Every structure is written in C-alpha cells, then in structure tokens.
Amino acid sequence: MQSMELQNTVKEALNALYHHPDDAVRMQADRWLQDFQRTIDAWQVADNLLHDATSNLETLIFCSQTLRSKVQRDFEELPSEAFRQLRDSLNNLLKKFHKGPPIVRTQIGIAVAALAVHVPAEDRGNVGIVNWLQDEMNSHPEYIPGFLELLTVLPEVLEAVASWLRLKHGIPGSLLATHPLVLTALSSLNSDILSEASINVVSELIHYTASGSSGGVSVQMPLIQVIVPQVMSLLVQLRDSTKDDEDIKAIARLFADMGDSYVELIATGSSEAMMIVNALLEVASLPEYNIASMTFNFWHSLQVILTKRNSYISFGDEASIEAERNRRLQVFRQSYESLVSLVGFRVQYPQDYKDLSYEDLKEFKQTRYAIADVLTDAASVLGGDAMLQILYVKLVDSLSFCGNEQSEWHPAEAALFCIGAISNYVSVVETNIMPQVMDLLSKLPHQPQLLQTVCLIIGAYSKWLDAAPSGFSKLPLVIDILMSGMRTSEDSAATAALAFRHICDDCRKKLCAYCNQLFHIYYTAVNGEGSFKGSAEDSLHLVEALSMVITELPPEPAKGALEELCSSVVTPLQEIFNQGPEVLEKKHARELTAHIDQFAYIFRYVNHPGAVADAIHRLWPIFKAIFDLRAWDMRTMESLCRACKYAVRTSGRFMGITIGAMLEEIQGLYQQHHQPCFLYLSSEVIKIFGSDPSCASYLKNLIEALFKHTTCLLTSIKEFTARPDIADDCFLLASRCIRYCPQLLIPSAVFPALIDCSMIGITVQHREASNSVLTFLSDIFDLEKSSKGEQLLSIRDSVIIPRGATITRVLMAALTGALPNSRLEMVAYSLLALIRAYGMQALEWASESVSLIPLTAVKEVERTRFLQALSDAASGADANALIAPVEELSDVCRRNRTVQESVQGALKPLELDVVPVS
C-alpha cells in the first residue's frame, strides 16, 4: 500500500474511532490503529501527517504519540542513514508547533529528547543537546515555547536513566561506557546550562561503579575512565564566579561523590588521584559552608585508609607495610596541611554573634563541631605534634589583634578552639609548643567567649598538665584562669568547672598534697557569696573533682577530707531544718536536691568504703527527716534514693546498722506513697546484701512487703499502663532477687501473686516495663542458672505449671502482635527459656496456643515450621535457628489489621483467669 493510501486510511480510521455511532466499528478502528503503530511504515506516515497542514487535531495527536513511541521503543528499526533525516524532521516539527496544541508539542518534545540519547554528539555537530538547544533559542527566539517544552521533558528522560541505574545490577563497565544514555548525560555536563537530571545520572553512575552489586571499581574501570575526565572538566565551571550557587553546588556534589566512591583508589596516591584530591581541596575552599562540607566525609574516609594497618595487609611483611604507609602519609601530607588552612576560619565567631538567633547560633556551633572532626582527621595523618605547630603559628598571628584598640578576640579564640580539638592527638609529654600555649593563656583578655575556650583548652590538656615535665608547674596559672572563668559567665563557669574536674581526675595523685588549696577553690567558687556563675549541675563537677582527689588519700586523711566536704554540703540543708518542719515541707524540690545531689557524687566518687559508711551514718538523721517529711515529693525522693544507692554501692557491708534503718524507712513509706525509687534502691541493696545470710531476715521482710503491696496496685493492664515506673522497678527488683537471693523470694507467700502480676504485665506497651517483666519471667524459667536455684525448682514448678498454658498463650499473643515488633527478641527469649525449662509439656502448651490461631491467618505449613523450630530449640539446637521461624510467624500475623485483630481475638492475652490478690 502506497504511503498516501496509508495516510488516508489512518485518517479514516481516526474518524471512525472518534465519530462512528457503532461501538463495534470503533473497536475495529482502534485495533487497526494499534497494529499500525507497530509497523515500520508508521514512521513515515506519522511524520508526513504531522507536516501536512490539512491534518486535524485528532490526527496530529495520534501521529505525535505514534512518533514519540516509535523513537522510544522501536528506534532500532530505522537504518542508520535515517537518523539525521528524522532528527531534522523532529526539530522542524518542534518549531512548527511552537504555538500549536500543547499536547502535540509535548509529544514531539519527548520524541526529540528520546532521540538525543540515541544519536551520538558528532551527529549533532559535536555539541550536546543542551548546548544545541541554547544555540537554537539564540538563533530562533520565536520558537522558544517549543524549546522550553523540550527543556521540560529532557530531564524526565535523564531521571529515568538515573532510576534505571539504581535498579540495574552487574552491567559491565565497558557496555555502560559506550551506552548512548550514559554519553548523553556526560555530554550534558559540558553545557552552559547544567541539568539537574544529568547531574543525577552522573552521580548514580559514580555510585554504581563503586557498589558491590556492580562488581566494584576493578570491574567498572572502563566506565570510571570515562566518568572521571568528564567530571574533572567541570573545574573550569567551579571556578567561574558568574555561576549561581545551585550550579556550583551540583558540580561540588559530583566531586564529593567521586571522592567518596573512589577513596580507595585515591588513597594509592597516584598522580591521577592527586588531581581529584586537589579538586576536592578547591571545593573545601568555597565560601559556602554547605558546599565545602560535602568533602568532609572524604577526608575522614581517606584518613582511615591511610592510617589503619588493615589497608596495607596486601604488602606482605611488616617492613613493606610500614614503608608503604609512610610513603602514602608523605604523599598526602601537603593536602591535609592545606585542608587545615582552608577550614580553620570557619570556627571563628562572626562579628554579629550577639545578634544571632538561637537557631543560627546552634547551627554555628554544629559547624564548629564538624570542623573539629576534620581537624582530628588531619591530625591523624599529620601527627598531633606537627598539627599543633601549624595551629600555634595561627595563634601567635592572632594575638596581634587582641592587643589593638578594638581588642579583636575572634581570631585568637578560633585558633585556640582548633588547638583544643586535637588535644587527644598531641603527645602528653610534648615540650616545645604546649608550654608556650599555656603561658599565653594568662595574657589573653577575659572576654566571655574567649575565656570559655581558654578553659576548654585547659580541660582538654589535663593529661599533659600531669605528664609533661613542665606541665604541673603551670597548674597555679591555669587554676587562676579557671577561677576567673567560674566568675565570668554561665557558659565559662560550666566549662571551667568541667576543666577543673578533668584536672583533678588526671592529676589526682599529685594534687593529694594540695587538698587545702582545692578546698579553698571549692569554697570560693560554690560558697563565695554568689560569685560562681554556674548552675547547680556545674557545681557537681567541683564536688566530683574533690572526691576523686580524696580517693587517692590514705584512709585517715581521706576520712577527714570527706567529713569536711560533707560538712560543707550539709550546712545549707541544716539551715533549712533549723527553720522547722513546715518550712522543709514547703521548700521547692530544687532547693533540696541541689545539695542532696552533691552527696550522691561524693558517695559515688570517694572510694573509701569505711569513710563513706561513717559519713552516711552521721548523715542518716537528716536523710531520715527528709524521707519522713518529703516522701510525697518524687523529685526529692529520687535524689535522696540516688544518694543512698551510691552510699550502699561504695560502702557495701561497712554500712552496718544504717542499712537496716534505711530499709525499714523505705518499707514503711512505700506503702503510703508508692515511690518507684524505693523499689530501685531496694534492688541495689539486694545486689549488695542478697547473698549475706546475716541480712536474710530483714531482706525477706522487705521484699515480701514491697511485692505484696505492688501486686495489689498492678491488678490490670490499665494499672500497668498508668504506673509503668512502678512496674519497671518492681520487676527489676524481682529479677535481682532471683539472681542474688532466690531462696528468699520463691518459697515466700508472695511469689504466686508476683507470677500472676507478671502475666498481666507481659503486654504492657511501655518499653522498659515490658522488658523488666519479660526479663523476670526468663530468670524464673532459667532458675537453674542462679545460685541455689536447683533446690527451689519444685517450688517454682508448683507455681508455673498450673499457669504454663496461660503464660504460653500470652507470650504467643505478644509475638504475634500484642507487643511491637521491636520487642520480638525479648519475647522470643522468654518463650525459649520456658520451652527449655519444661520440655515436652511446654511444647504442648505452645501447640495448644498455635491451634487457637485461625487458619485464615496462619497456614498449616507455617504452624508446623514454627512448632518444629520450638521442638529443636527444646532439644538443645542453636537458639539462633529459632529467630527466622519466629519472625516469619510474627510477620504473617501482623500482615494487616484484620489478620492481627483476628489473631489477638483468638489468643485473648488479657483473659488470664487470675485470682485477684487480696
């Protein structure tokens, strides 16, 4: 059939499709048109009709869609000599319809874009499609609407390529290196108009070449050798000051992608690799932080490869490994030195820092932390002492600003911040630079931000102050600075207090001879008529500092120092007491906890058990009064119980009669005020004294009273939900009892009630409470593992076996949806412990529970697989083999809400048939 006849037939078929009254005729016309679109003749006919001025809208729409689909799907049908003719025809059509129907213009635009990825650049005059498009718009501005349509659809084609790369695996690099889609994206990089889509494609190509699924860089080397020169050619644009920020950001992203993806190749230090490194240095030098910081991950990854021994294993013997390591470190030394110079300025406070909003100030501080990480990467490569030398030069240069009329402190502060950032990399016996740095600190103005950073430096180099030959001699000088910091501002006081703590920690042995001076510092800071600008939390660092030095004293001096420290803390509390019980009751909790928390730190960090026991004995009357008068106050009770906990932990059996008085106090108060911290303190006591026979009587009374009262509180899942802290601490205490003194709990009258209570709480949604309940049950099932556990098995079994089926059913409900998926491991272990403890009997319980689940939710094969895994686990198989069947059953039962509800409705985790505890 001649072309003209086919054109007429197409028109007739379209007319029938849209206008014939008979449905059968319309369907026949539709089928014919679809078949026609698949023929090779459709190319020419569609092209002719689009150029035909007499074609109506229906014909134009159909033919533009046909031509678009042919270019996208059937391009291989055309002989190679037809490329140029088709290209020219489509370009002319784009111009012809620049004011035509939008739907037609869009289809032609897609066809042009699709053709671009098939046609080599040389067939377009050796220019990419974007540059060709720009030339056409400059030459024919009247056709801009059509060209804009093409600009709109071209990225969609390239984005599809990016998605395709993300999904494809194992395509040889040699194939991709010559693929028209890839070459189109790469050629677009050289266009004056950068396309986000082309950037995305090249980014995906870079990631693809380094991914394990593609075979890695060795397999993809042909493609890498095509990509790298194309990206490197963008350096010209990176340096172009007329480029907008988005273009610069896009280019920088490609360099960063190259660095991250090819870091192992770059780490070899070849000349080609150093070209990429230098390009990344240029990116790091850009003023916009969000762009420069794109390289930070590369510098870290490169540092790790350069410094870790595992990177050099392939070089064989130790001598070869060390030689190659030293060679590489030398190759990259200059690059990291340059990096330090390029990023250091970013930590400098802006001139208008006082006007910064909270969010802007937060962002600035995050920038400083990120730069600090870069500096530590550089120190790893250059060495801490060499890095210190570089930064010291900057510090000295900055000091000239501190002495001018404006007292410009910003550069000095920035240099000191950088020196502080690398403290862990500087030798603790460095003798050249650090003594000079310490001497300079006292000469700096006491501007608040600068003083805060000076205090930061002192704390960061506390190990140097202890170990360096001249370090300890600098201590009086730096202590004076810290005292100034404590009096200047809240921030400097906080930093100074923490620095003082670091010094006392690292120099504690040498400071033992200076206890009187340390107490003077403490009194001046904390009790010096309000001169300490820090918070109550900051003052805890000072208490901790003194406590660590006291620990190093011999017993008798330590006892005297501890008494003095406790006296300074108890004095303000005693003053409150002297005002009478009514005043004590009305005080805000913070007025009490600020002092009680200091006792917690003292008892925690003074490691002299006998001295601490004596101290808590002397203090007990005050502690008891606070217990009696403030038992209703959760914050005060938590603070007091924390202090008592550390006293118990440090003193141990030195506490004598004080521990009995303490337990009697909390046992009585718990029944009135239900403070969870009373349970937690009891847990600590059980841990220390549980195995002591002399304590058995009062510990038994304690736990029976606490558990009896708690089981009366937690009688339903609603109560568990309302009191999760009590549930958490109750079952934490119960677990401690099972581990340290099962002989006190299991034979007791309260044990069955505690088991019943735990069954109620298995499905509580509060994470910590749920974990404590499940851990308690697991400990019960694992009783044989605890001390004296075996002789109690018969008593345990008499309680568990009658409840075994119910416990199993509730655990199965928890596995299949009653608890979040994140608890699966905890629940599975509890079930495994139950199965291993009760063997075949527990397997029968599990089988009964599984049989309750509807077959519509879980198929028979899934049930069988799960029960077989339980059986294997009961027989001693690896517990890890149970994970997959448990996860499978859980996923099946949670696959949608309907299934989950049907499973939970069948297992009924809240129906326990538990006899209420009276």
PDB file of N, CA and C in Angstrom, residues 756-808:
ATOM      1  N   ASP A 756       1.472 -14.096  88.915  1.00  0.00           N
ATOM      2  CA  ASP A 756       0.197 -13.671  88.326  1.00  0.00           C
ATOM      3  C   ASP A 756       0.282 -12.220  87.845  1.00  0.00           C
ATOM      4  N   CYS A 757       0.926 -11.394  88.626  1.00  0.00           N
ATOM      5  CA  CYS A 757       1.076  -9.980  88.265  1.00  0.00           C
ATOM      6  C   CYS A 757       1.906  -9.853  86.989  1.00  0.00           C
ATOM      7  N   SER A 758       2.956 -10.649  86.884  1.00  0.00           N
ATOM      8  CA  SER A 758       3.807 -10.573  85.679  1.00  0.00           C
ATOM      9  C   SER A 758       3.038 -10.993  84.429  1.00  0.00           C
ATOM     10  N   MET A 759       2.139 -11.964  84.576  1.00  0.00           N
ATOM     11  CA  MET A 759       1.332 -12.400  83.433  1.00  0.00           C
ATOM     12  C   MET A 759       0.445 -11.267  82.928  1.00  0.00           C
ATOM     13  N   ILE A 760      -0.079 -10.486  83.855  1.00  0.00           N
ATOM     14  CA  ILE A 760      -0.901  -9.328  83.464  1.00  0.00           C
ATOM     15  C   ILE A 760      -0.046  -8.323  82.689  1.00  0.00           C
ATOM     16  N   GLY A 761       1.207  -8.145  83.128  1.00  0.00           N
ATOM     17  CA  GLY A 761       2.044  -7.076  82.578  1.00  0.00           C
ATOM     18  C   GLY A 761       2.825  -7.418  81.330  1.00  0.00           C
ATOM     19  N   ILE A 762       2.765  -8.671  80.866  1.00  0.00           N
ATOM     20  CA  ILE A 762       3.557  -9.048  79.683  1.00  0.00           C
ATOM     21  C   ILE A 762       3.287  -8.113  78.510  1.00  0.00           C
ATOM     22  N   THR A 763       2.042  -7.749  78.302  1.00  0.00           N
ATOM     23  CA  THR A 763       1.679  -6.977  77.105  1.00  0.00           C
ATOM     24  C   THR A 763       1.590  -5.473  77.360  1.00  0.00           C
ATOM     25  N   VAL A 764       2.159  -4.984  78.461  1.00  0.00           N
ATOM     26  CA  VAL A 764       2.168  -3.533  78.680  1.00  0.00           C
ATOM     27  C   VAL A 764       3.013  -2.896  77.576  1.00  0.00           C
ATOM     28  N   GLN A 765       2.544  -1.751  77.055  1.00  0.00           N
ATOM     29  CA  GLN A 765       3.212  -1.152  75.899  1.00  0.00           C
ATOM     30  C   GLN A 765       4.469  -0.364  76.272  1.00  0.00           C
ATOM     31  N   HIS A 766       4.582   0.062  77.515  1.00  0.00           N
ATOM     32  CA  HIS A 766       5.765   0.799  77.970  1.00  0.00           C
ATOM     33  C   HIS A 766       6.998  -0.101  77.838  1.00  0.00           C
ATOM     34  N   ARG A 767       8.002   0.375  77.104  1.00  0.00           N
ATOM     35  CA  ARG A 767       9.121  -0.492  76.745  1.00  0.00           C
ATOM     36  C   ARG A 767       9.881  -1.018  77.953  1.00  0.00           C
ATOM     37  N   GLU A 768      10.312  -0.098  78.849  1.00  0.00           N
ATOM     38  CA  GLU A 768      11.114  -0.545  79.986  1.00  0.00           C
ATOM     39  C   GLU A 768      10.327  -1.473  80.902  1.00  0.00           C
ATOM     40  N   ALA A 769       9.043  -1.144  81.140  1.00  0.00           N
ATOM     41  CA  ALA A 769       8.219  -2.001  81.998  1.00  0.00           C
ATOM     42  C   ALA A 769       8.057  -3.382  81.376  1.00  0.00           C
ATOM     43  N   SER A 770       7.773  -3.415  80.082  1.00  0.00           N
ATOM     44  CA  SER A 770       7.619  -4.691  79.380  1.00  0.00           C
ATOM     45  C   SER A 770       8.903  -5.514  79.450  1.00  0.00           C
ATOM     46  N   ASN A 771      10.048  -4.869  79.207  1.00  0.00           N
ATOM     47  CA  ASN A 771      11.327  -5.586  79.247  1.00  0.00           C
ATOM     48  C   ASN A 771      11.613  -6.154  80.635  1.00  0.00           C
ATOM     49  N   SER A 772      11.273  -5.386  81.681  1.00  0.00           N
ATOM     50  CA  SER A 772      11.517  -5.873  83.045  1.00  0.00           C
ATOM     51  C   SER A 772      10.658  -7.094  83.360  1.00  0.00           C
ATOM     52  N   VAL A 773       9.394  -7.067  82.916  1.00  0.00           N
ATOM     53  CA  VAL A 773       8.502  -8.209  83.144  1.00  0.00           C
ATOM     54  C   VAL A 773       9.030  -9.445  82.418  1.00  0.00           C
ATOM     55  N   LEU A 774       9.399  -9.282  81.156  1.00  0.00           N
ATOM     56  CA  LEU A 774       9.881 -10.409  80.365  1.00  0.00           C
ATOM     57  C   LEU A 774      11.202 -10.949  80.903  1.00  0.00           C
ATOM     58  N   THR A 775      12.071 -10.043  81.356  1.00  0.00           N
ATOM     59  CA  THR A 775      13.345 -10.481  81.940  1.00  0.00           C
ATOM     60  C   THR A 775      13.106 -11.276  83.220  1.00  0.00           C
ATOM     61  N   PHE A 776      12.173 -10.819  84.030  1.00  0.00           N
ATOM     62  CA  PHE A 776      11.834 -11.552  85.262  1.00  0.00           C
ATOM     63  C   PHE A 776      11.359 -12.964  84.931  1.00  0.00           C
ATOM     64  N   LEU A 777      10.432 -13.087  83.985  1.00  0.00           N
ATOM     65  CA  LEU A 777       9.937 -14.417  83.613  1.00  0.00           C
ATOM     66  C   LEU A 777      11.066 -15.293  83.086  1.00  0.00           C
ATOM     67  N   SER A 778      11.939 -14.722  82.252  1.00  0.00           N
ATOM     68  CA  SER A 778      13.072 -15.504  81.737  1.00  0.00           C
ATOM     69  C   SER A 778      13.964 -15.973  82.869  1.00  0.00           C
ATOM     70  N   ASP A 779      14.184 -15.111  83.869  1.00  0.00           N
ATOM     71  CA  ASP A 779      15.015 -15.509  85.009  1.00  0.00           C
ATOM     72  C   ASP A 779      14.365 -16.637  85.807  1.00  0.00           C
ATOM     73  N   ILE A 780      13.044 -16.584  85.921  1.00  0.00           N
ATOM     74  CA  ILE A 780      12.317 -17.665  86.602  1.00  0.00           C
ATOM     75  C   ILE A 780      12.509 -18.983  85.856  1.00  0.00           C
ATOM     76  N   PHE A 781      12.350 -18.945  84.521  1.00  0.00           N
ATOM     77  CA  PHE A 781      12.488 -20.166  83.729  1.00  0.00           C
ATOM     78  C   PHE A 781      13.935 -20.668  83.725  1.00  0.00           C
ATOM     79  N   ASP A 782      14.899 -19.731  83.854  1.00  0.00           N
ATOM     80  CA  ASP A 782      16.326 -20.090  83.871  1.00  0.00           C
ATOM     81  C   ASP A 782      16.846 -20.273  85.295  1.00  0.00           C
ATOM     82  N   LEU A 783      15.976 -20.605  86.223  1.00  0.00           N
ATOM     83  CA  LEU A 783      16.330 -20.630  87.648  1.00  0.00           C
ATOM     84  C   LEU A 783      17.542 -21.510  87.936  1.00  0.00           C
ATOM     85  N   GLU A 784      17.701 -22.568  87.166  1.00  0.00           N
ATOM     86  CA  GLU A 784      18.824 -23.478  87.403  1.00  0.00           C
ATOM     87  C   GLU A 784      20.176 -22.764  87.304  1.00  0.00           C
ATOM     88  N   LYS A 785      20.197 -21.660  86.553  1.00  0.00           N
ATOM     89  CA  LYS A 785      21.458 -20.947  86.336  1.00  0.00           C
ATOM     90  C   LYS A 785      21.840 -20.068  87.532  1.00  0.00           C
ATOM     91  N   SER A 786      20.875 -19.763  88.425  1.00  0.00           N
ATOM     92  CA  SER A 786      21.163 -18.858  89.535  1.00  0.00           C
ATOM     93  C   SER A 786      21.725 -19.631  90.724  1.00  0.00           C
ATOM     94  N   SER A 787      22.331 -18.877  91.639  1.00  0.00           N
ATOM     95  CA  SER A 787      22.863 -19.539  92.830  1.00  0.00           C
ATOM     96  C   SER A 787      21.714 -20.101  93.671  1.00  0.00           C
ATOM     97  N   LYS A 788      21.885 -21.314  94.158  1.00  0.00           N
ATOM     98  CA  LYS A 788      20.881 -22.003  94.988  1.00  0.00           C
ATOM     99  C   LYS A 788      19.565 -22.219  94.249  1.00  0.00           C
ATOM    100  N   GLY A 789      19.591 -22.151  92.940  1.00  0.00           N
ATOM    101  CA  GLY A 789      18.348 -22.252  92.175  1.00  0.00           C
ATOM    102  C   GLY A 789      17.801 -23.661  92.086  1.00  0.00           C
ATOM    103  N   GLU A 790      18.688 -24.649  91.941  1.00  0.00           N
ATOM    104  CA  GLU A 790      18.232 -26.017  91.698  1.00  0.00           C
ATOM    105  C   GLU A 790      17.339 -26.540  92.811  1.00  0.00           C
ATOM    106  N   GLN A 791      17.670 -26.235  94.053  1.00  0.00           N
ATOM    107  CA  GLN A 791      16.885 -26.773  95.168  1.00  0.00           C
ATOM    108  C   GLN A 791      15.516 -26.135  95.275  1.00  0.00           C
ATOM    109  N   LEU A 792      15.262 -25.102  94.466  1.00  0.00           N
ATOM    110  CA  LEU A 792      13.972 -24.405  94.516  1.00  0.00           C
ATOM    111  C   LEU A 792      13.083 -24.749  93.325  1.00  0.00           C
ATOM    112  N   LEU A 793      13.556 -25.640  92.452  1.00  0.00           N
ATOM    113  CA  LEU A 793      12.818 -25.919  91.216  1.00  0.00           C
ATOM    114  C   LEU A 793      11.432 -26.486  91.478  1.00  0.00           C
ATOM    115  N   SER A 794      11.307 -27.355  92.449  1.00  0.00           N
ATOM    116  CA  SER A 794       9.998 -27.982  92.697  1.00  0.00           C
ATOM    117  C   SER A 794       8.975 -26.941  93.157  1.00  0.00           C
ATOM    118  N   ILE A 795       9.444 -25.972  93.985  1.00  0.00           N
ATOM    119  CA  ILE A 795       8.526 -24.914  94.426  1.00  0.00           C
ATOM    120  C   ILE A 795       8.131 -24.045  93.230  1.00  0.00           C
ATOM    121  N   ARG A 796       9.146 -23.700  92.412  1.00  0.00           N
ATOM    122  CA  ARG A 796       8.847 -22.905  91.211  1.00  0.00           C
ATOM    123  C   ARG A 796       7.840 -23.620  90.324  1.00  0.00           C
ATOM    124  N   ASP A 797       8.078 -24.915  90.082  1.00  0.00           N
ATOM    125  CA  ASP A 797       7.212 -25.660  89.176  1.00  0.00           C
ATOM    126  C   ASP A 797       5.784 -25.735  89.684  1.00  0.00           C
ATOM    127  N   SER A 798       5.631 -25.807  90.997  1.00  0.00           N
ATOM    128  CA  SER A 798       4.276 -25.889  91.566  1.00  0.00           C
ATOM    129  C   SER A 798       3.474 -24.618  91.283  1.00  0.00           C
ATOM    130  N   VAL A 799       4.191 -23.514  91.033  1.00  0.00           N
ATOM    131  CA  VAL A 799       3.524 -22.247  90.714  1.00  0.00           C
ATOM    132  C   VAL A 799       3.376 -22.086  89.200  1.00  0.00           C
ATOM    133  N   ILE A 800       4.428 -22.430  88.445  1.00  0.00           N
ATOM    134  CA  ILE A 800       4.437 -22.157  87.000  1.00  0.00           C
ATOM    135  C   ILE A 800       3.580 -23.151  86.225  1.00  0.00           C
ATOM    136  N   ILE A 801       3.664 -24.446  86.533  1.00  0.00           N
ATOM    137  CA  ILE A 801       2.987 -25.447  85.700  1.00  0.00           C
ATOM    138  C   ILE A 801       1.476 -25.220  85.616  1.00  0.00           C
ATOM    139  N   PRO A 802       0.777 -24.933  86.730  1.00  0.00           N
ATOM    140  CA  PRO A 802      -0.662 -24.665  86.583  1.00  0.00           C
ATOM    141  C   PRO A 802      -0.969 -23.441  85.702  1.00  0.00           C
ATOM    142  N   ARG A 803      -0.002 -22.567  85.593  1.00  0.00           N
ATOM    143  CA  ARG A 803      -0.194 -21.343  84.798  1.00  0.00           C
ATOM    144  C   ARG A 803       0.509 -21.418  83.444  1.00  0.00           C
ATOM    145  N   GLY A 804       1.164 -22.552  83.167  1.00  0.00           N
ATOM    146  CA  GLY A 804       2.011 -22.665  81.983  1.00  0.00           C
ATOM    147  C   GLY A 804       1.285 -22.410  80.680  1.00  0.00           C
ATOM    148  N   ALA A 805       0.101 -22.986  80.522  1.00  0.00           N
ATOM    149  CA  ALA A 805      -0.645 -22.814  79.270  1.00  0.00           C
ATOM    150  C   ALA A 805      -1.016 -21.348  79.056  1.00  0.00           C
ATOM    151  N   THR A 806      -1.418 -20.682  80.134  1.00  0.00           N
ATOM    152  CA  THR A 806      -1.801 -19.267  80.023  1.00  0.00           C
ATOM    153  C   THR A 806      -0.583 -18.396  79.716  1.00  0.00           C
ATOM    154  N   ILE A 807       0.535 -18.644  80.413  1.00  0.00           N
ATOM    155  CA  ILE A 807       1.757 -17.871  80.142  1.00  0.00           C
ATOM    156  C   ILE A 807       2.168 -18.030  78.684  1.00  0.00           C
ATOM    157  N   THR A 808       2.107 -19.267  78.187  1.00  0.00           N
ATOM    158  CA  THR A 808       2.497 -19.519  76.793  1.00  0.00           C
ATOM    159  C   THR A 808       1.573 -18.788  75.832  1.00  0.00           C
TER     160      THR A 808
END
